[in-house]
Short mmCIF file of C-alpha atoms and ligand atoms in Angstrom, two decimals:
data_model
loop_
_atom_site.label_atom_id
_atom_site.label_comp_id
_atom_site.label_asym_id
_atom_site.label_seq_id
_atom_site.Cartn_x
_atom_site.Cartn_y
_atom_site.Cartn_z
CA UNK A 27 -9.14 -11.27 -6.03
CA UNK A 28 -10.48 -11.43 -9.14
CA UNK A 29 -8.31 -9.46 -12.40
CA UNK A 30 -10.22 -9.68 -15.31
CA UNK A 31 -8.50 -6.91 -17.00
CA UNK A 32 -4.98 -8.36 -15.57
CA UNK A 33 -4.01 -8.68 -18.91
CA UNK A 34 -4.05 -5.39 -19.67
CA UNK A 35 -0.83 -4.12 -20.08
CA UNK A 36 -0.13 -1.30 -17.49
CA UNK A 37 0.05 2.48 -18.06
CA UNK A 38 3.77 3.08 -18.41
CA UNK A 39 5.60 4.84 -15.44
CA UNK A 40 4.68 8.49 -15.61
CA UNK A 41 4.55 12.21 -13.69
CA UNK A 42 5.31 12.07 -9.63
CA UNK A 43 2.60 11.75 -7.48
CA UNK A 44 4.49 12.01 -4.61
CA UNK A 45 7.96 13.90 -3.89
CA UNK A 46 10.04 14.85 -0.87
CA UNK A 47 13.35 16.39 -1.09
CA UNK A 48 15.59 17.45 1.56
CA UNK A 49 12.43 16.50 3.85
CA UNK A 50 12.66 16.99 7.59
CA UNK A 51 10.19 16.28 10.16
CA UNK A 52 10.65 17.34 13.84
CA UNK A 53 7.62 16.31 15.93
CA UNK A 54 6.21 19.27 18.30
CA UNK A 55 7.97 17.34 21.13
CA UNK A 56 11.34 17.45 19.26
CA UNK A 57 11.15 14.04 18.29
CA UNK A 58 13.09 13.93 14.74
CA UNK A 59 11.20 12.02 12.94
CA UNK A 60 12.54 12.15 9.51
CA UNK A 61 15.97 13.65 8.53
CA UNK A 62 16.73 14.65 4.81
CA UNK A 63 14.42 12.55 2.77
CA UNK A 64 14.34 11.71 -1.41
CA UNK A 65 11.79 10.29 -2.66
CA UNK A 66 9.74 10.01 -5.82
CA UNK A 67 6.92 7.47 -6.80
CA UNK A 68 5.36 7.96 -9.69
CA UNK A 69 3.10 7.25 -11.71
CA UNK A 70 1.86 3.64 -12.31
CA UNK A 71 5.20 2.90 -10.17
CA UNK A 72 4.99 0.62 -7.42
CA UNK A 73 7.58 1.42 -4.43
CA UNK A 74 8.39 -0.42 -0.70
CA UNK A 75 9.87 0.97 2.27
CA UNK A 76 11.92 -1.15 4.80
CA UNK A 77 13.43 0.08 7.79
CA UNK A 78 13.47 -0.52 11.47
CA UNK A 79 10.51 0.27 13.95
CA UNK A 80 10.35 3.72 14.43
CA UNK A 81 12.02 5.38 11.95
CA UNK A 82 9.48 7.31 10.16
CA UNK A 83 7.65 4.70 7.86
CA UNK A 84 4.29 5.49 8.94
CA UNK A 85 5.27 8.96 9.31
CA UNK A 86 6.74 9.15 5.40
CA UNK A 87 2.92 7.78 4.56
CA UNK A 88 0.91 9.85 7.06
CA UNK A 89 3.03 12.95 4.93
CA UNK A 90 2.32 11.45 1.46
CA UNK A 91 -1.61 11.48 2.03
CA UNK A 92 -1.67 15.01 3.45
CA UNK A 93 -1.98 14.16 7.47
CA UNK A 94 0.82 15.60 8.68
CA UNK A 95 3.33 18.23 7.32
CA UNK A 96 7.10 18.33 6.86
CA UNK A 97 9.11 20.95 9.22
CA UNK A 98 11.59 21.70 6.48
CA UNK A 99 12.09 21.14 2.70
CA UNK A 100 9.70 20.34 0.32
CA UNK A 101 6.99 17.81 0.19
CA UNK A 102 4.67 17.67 -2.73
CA UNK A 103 1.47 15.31 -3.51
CA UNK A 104 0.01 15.08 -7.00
CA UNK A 105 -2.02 12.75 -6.69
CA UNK A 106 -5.85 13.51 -7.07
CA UNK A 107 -7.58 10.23 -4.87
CA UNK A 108 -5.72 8.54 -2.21
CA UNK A 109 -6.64 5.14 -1.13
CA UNK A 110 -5.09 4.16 2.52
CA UNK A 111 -5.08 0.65 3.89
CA UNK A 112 -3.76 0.25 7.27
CA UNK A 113 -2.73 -2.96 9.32
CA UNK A 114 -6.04 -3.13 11.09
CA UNK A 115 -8.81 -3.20 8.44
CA UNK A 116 -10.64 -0.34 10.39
CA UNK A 117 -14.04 -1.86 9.04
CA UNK A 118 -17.06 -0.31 11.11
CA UNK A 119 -18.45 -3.70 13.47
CA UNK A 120 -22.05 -2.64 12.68
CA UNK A 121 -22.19 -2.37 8.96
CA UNK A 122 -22.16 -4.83 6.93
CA UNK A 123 -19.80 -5.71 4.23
CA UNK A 124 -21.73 -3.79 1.31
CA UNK A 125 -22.27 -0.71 4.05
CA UNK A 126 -18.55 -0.73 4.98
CA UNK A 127 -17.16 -1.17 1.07
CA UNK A 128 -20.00 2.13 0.91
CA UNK A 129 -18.32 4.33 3.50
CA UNK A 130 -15.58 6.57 1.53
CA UNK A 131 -18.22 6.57 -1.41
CA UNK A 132 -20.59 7.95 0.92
CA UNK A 133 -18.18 10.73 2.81
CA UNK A 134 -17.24 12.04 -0.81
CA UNK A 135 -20.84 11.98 -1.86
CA UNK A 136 -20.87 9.90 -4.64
CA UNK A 137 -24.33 9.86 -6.23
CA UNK A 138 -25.99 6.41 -4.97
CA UNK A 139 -26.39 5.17 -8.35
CA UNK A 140 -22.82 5.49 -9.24
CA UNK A 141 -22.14 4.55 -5.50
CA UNK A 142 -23.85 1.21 -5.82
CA UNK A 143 -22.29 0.26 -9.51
CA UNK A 144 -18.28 1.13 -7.79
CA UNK A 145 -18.99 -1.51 -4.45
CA UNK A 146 -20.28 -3.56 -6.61
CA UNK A 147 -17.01 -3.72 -8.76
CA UNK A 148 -14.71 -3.12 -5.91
CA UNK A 149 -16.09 -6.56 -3.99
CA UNK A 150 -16.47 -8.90 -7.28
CA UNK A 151 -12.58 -7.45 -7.72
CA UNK A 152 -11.70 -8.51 -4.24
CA UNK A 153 -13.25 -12.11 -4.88
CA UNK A 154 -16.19 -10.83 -1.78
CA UNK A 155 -19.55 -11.13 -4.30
CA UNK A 156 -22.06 -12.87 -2.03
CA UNK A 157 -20.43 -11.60 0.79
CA UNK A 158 -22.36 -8.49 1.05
CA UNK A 159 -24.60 -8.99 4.01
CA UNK A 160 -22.08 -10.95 6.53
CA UNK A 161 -20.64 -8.15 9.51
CA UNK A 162 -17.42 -7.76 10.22
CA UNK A 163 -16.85 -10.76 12.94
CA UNK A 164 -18.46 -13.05 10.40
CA UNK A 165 -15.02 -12.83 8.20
CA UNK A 166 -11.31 -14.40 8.81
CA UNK A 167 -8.73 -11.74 8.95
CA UNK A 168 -7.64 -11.74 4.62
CA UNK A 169 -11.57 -11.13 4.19
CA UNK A 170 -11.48 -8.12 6.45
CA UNK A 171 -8.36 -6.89 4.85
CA UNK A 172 -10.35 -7.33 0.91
CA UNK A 173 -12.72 -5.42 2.50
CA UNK A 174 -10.82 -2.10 3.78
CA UNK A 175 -9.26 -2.74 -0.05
CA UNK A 176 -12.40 -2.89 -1.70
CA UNK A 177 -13.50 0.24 0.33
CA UNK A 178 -10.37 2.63 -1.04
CA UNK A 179 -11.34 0.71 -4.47
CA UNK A 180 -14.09 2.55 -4.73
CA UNK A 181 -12.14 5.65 -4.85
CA UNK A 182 -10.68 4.23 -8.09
CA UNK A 183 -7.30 5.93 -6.41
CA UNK A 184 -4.46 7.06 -8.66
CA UNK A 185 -2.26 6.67 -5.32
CA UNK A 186 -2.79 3.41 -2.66
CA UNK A 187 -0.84 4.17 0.29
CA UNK A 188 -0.26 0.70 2.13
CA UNK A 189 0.72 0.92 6.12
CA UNK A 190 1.92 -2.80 6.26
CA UNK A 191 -1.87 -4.47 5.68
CA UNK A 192 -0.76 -7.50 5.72
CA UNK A 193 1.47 -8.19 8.78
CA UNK A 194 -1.33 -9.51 10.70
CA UNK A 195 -2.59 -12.09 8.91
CA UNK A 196 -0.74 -15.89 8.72
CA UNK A 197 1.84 -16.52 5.96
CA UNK A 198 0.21 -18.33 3.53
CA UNK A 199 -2.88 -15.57 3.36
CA UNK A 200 -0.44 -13.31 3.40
CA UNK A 201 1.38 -14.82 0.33
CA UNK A 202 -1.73 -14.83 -1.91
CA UNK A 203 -2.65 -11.64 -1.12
CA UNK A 204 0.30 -10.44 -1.97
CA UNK A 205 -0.38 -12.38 -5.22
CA UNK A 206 -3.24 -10.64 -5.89
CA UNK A 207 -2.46 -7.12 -5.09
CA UNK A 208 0.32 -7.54 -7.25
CA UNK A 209 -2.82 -8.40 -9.87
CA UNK A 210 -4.65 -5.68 -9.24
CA UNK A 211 -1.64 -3.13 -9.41
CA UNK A 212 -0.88 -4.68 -12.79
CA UNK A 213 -4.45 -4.31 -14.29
CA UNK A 214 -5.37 -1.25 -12.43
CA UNK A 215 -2.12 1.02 -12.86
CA UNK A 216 -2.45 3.03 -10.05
CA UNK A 217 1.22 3.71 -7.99
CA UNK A 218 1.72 2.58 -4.59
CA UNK A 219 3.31 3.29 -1.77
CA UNK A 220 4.29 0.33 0.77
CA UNK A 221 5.38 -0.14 3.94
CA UNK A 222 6.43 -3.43 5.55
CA UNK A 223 8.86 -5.46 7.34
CA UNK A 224 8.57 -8.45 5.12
CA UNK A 225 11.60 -8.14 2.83
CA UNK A 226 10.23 -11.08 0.18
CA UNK A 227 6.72 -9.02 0.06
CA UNK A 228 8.45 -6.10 -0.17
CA UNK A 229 10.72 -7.67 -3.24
CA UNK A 230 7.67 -9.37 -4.95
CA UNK A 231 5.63 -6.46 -4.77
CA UNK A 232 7.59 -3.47 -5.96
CA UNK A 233 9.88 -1.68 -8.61
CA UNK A 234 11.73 -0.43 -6.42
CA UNK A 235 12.49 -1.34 -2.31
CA UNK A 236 13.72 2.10 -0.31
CA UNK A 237 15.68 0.78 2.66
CA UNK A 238 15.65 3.65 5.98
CA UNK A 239 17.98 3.78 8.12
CA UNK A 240 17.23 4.15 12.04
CA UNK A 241 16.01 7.78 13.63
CA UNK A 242 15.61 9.87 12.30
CA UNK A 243 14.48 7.72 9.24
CA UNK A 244 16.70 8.69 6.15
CA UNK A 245 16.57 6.68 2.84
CA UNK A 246 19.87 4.73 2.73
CA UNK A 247 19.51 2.35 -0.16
CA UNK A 248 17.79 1.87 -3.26
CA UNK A 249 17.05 -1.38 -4.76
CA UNK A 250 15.63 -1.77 -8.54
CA UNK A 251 13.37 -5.24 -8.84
CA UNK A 252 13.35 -5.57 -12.15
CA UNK A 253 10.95 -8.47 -12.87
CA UNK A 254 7.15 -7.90 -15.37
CA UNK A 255 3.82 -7.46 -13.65
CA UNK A 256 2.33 -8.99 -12.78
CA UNK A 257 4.66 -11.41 -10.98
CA UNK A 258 4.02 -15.35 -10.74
CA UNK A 259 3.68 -16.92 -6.77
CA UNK A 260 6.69 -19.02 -8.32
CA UNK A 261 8.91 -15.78 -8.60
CA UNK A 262 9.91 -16.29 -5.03
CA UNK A 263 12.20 -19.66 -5.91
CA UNK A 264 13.79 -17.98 -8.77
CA UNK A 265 17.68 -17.48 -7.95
CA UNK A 266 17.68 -13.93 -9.02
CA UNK A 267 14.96 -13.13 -7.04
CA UNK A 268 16.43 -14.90 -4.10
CA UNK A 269 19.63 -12.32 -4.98
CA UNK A 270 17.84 -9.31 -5.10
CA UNK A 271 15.84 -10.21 -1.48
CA UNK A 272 19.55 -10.92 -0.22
CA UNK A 273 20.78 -7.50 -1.44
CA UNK A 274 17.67 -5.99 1.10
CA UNK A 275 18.10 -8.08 3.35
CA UNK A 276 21.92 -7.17 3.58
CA UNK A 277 20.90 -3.52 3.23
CA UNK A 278 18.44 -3.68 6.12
CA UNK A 279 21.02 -4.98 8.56
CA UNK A 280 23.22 -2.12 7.92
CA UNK A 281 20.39 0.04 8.54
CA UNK A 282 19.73 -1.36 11.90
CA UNK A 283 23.64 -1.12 13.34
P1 LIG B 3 7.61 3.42 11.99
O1 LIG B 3 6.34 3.44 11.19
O2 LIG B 3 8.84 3.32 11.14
O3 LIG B 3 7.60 2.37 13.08
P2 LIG B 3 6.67 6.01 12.94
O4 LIG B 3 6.58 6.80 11.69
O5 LIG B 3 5.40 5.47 13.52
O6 LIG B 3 7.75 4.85 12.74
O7 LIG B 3 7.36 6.90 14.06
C1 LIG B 3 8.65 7.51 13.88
C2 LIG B 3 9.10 8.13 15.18
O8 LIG B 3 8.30 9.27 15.46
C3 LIG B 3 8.96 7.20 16.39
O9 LIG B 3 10.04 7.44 17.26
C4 LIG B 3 7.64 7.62 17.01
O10 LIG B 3 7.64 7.35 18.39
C5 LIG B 3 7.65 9.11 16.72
N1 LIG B 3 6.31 9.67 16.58
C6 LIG B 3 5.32 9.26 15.76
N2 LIG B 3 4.24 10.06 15.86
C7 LIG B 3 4.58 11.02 16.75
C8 LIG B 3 3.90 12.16 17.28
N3 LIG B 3 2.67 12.49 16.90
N4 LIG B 3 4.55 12.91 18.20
C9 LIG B 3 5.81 12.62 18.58
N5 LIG B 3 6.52 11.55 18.11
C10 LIG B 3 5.91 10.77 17.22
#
């Protein structure tokens, strides 16, 4: 992706977008989903959840951008556009790359003029100029996932929720993309929420990593990852960030027994 402005330094940590405290959520079935949850991103913050399968992840996100609601305590969302980007790129096999990157533009009815000038941006930002034309099929797997970016880009979203986007695609695509969300989050500002299993991505990508524990999904451990943005691909051989991955790593097991 391409970062002109990554030099930019980034808008300082601010106000929370998103907060849950003493959050419960008890599916209509009775499944507990979620059982006392704290959390707070803010601002120009960028935070990762780990946990095991099934215990709430998606759940905590589907919550932050308004899709479902907590059964108990309090749950509030500041934030004024939410991007989403899911595992599957969710592109639409009959439009083309321009026409899908035009989708959420269109649904919020964003004059055409203005419409055209923010896909435009959103696909020379995601490295897909002269892409505009091709359909869906036509891409490998990291194209389709610039694509569903470029398409909440659009929003210019003060909050990107991220439902592990990247676990389908090989490592080393998944590496630089990685790489250049971290880019974008550094010239762009905007806070993120991110879920994964990955515990490096998770590391290399965030202020802070939120480890949950099993169901119902609680947040057992907080882990500060203290390193500038945006972060060198070389980050990942440094011994303190090889310490800080262990720490998670360490955490996470506890949170499976
Ligand atoms: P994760 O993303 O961590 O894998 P999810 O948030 O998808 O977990 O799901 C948490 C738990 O809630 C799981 O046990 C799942 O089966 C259950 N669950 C998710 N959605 C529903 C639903 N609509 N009704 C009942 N149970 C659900």
């Amino acid at each position: 992706m391409n970062s002109p402005e990554a030099t930019t330094p980034r808008s300082p940590v601010g106000h929370p977008l998103v907060g849950f405290e003493h959050s419960e959520l008890v599916y209509p079935d009775g499944t507990h989903a979620l059982r006392d949850v704290n959390l707070t991103v803010r601002e120009g913050e960028f935070v990762s959840v780990v946990g095991p399968s099934g215990c709430g992840k998606s759940t905590l996100l589907r919550l932050s951008a308004g899709l479902e609601s907590i059964t108990d305590g309090y749950m509030q969302c500041g934030a004024d556009r939410v991007g989403y980007v899911f595992q599957d790129a969710t592109l639409l096999p009959w439009r083309t790359v321009w026409d899908n990157v035009a989708l959420f533009g269109e649904l919020d009815g964003v004059p055409r003029e203005d419409r055209k000038h923010r896909i435009a941006a959103a696909l020379a930002t995601v490295g897909l100029e002269g892409f505009e034309e091709h359909l869906p099929h036509m891409l490998s797997g990291g194209m389709r996932m610039r694509v569903s970016l470029a398409r909440s880009l659009t929003l210019d979203p003060d909050l990107f929720l991220f439902d592990e986007p990247f676990a389908a695609l090989d490592e080393i695509t998944r590496e630089r993309l990685g790489v250049e969300l971290n880019e974008l989050f550094a010239a762009k500002g905007f806070a993120g929420l991110f879920i994964t299993h990955s515990v490096s991505e998770a590391a290399f990508l965030s202020n802070r990593v939120l480890v949950m524990s099993g169901r119902p999904g609680t947040i057992v451990d907080e882990i500060e990852v203290p390193f500038d943005f945006p972060r060198s691909p070389d980050l990942r051989f440094e011994p303190e960030f090889a310490e800080i991955s262990g720490r998670i790593s360490h955490s996470l097991k506890g949170a499976h027994s």
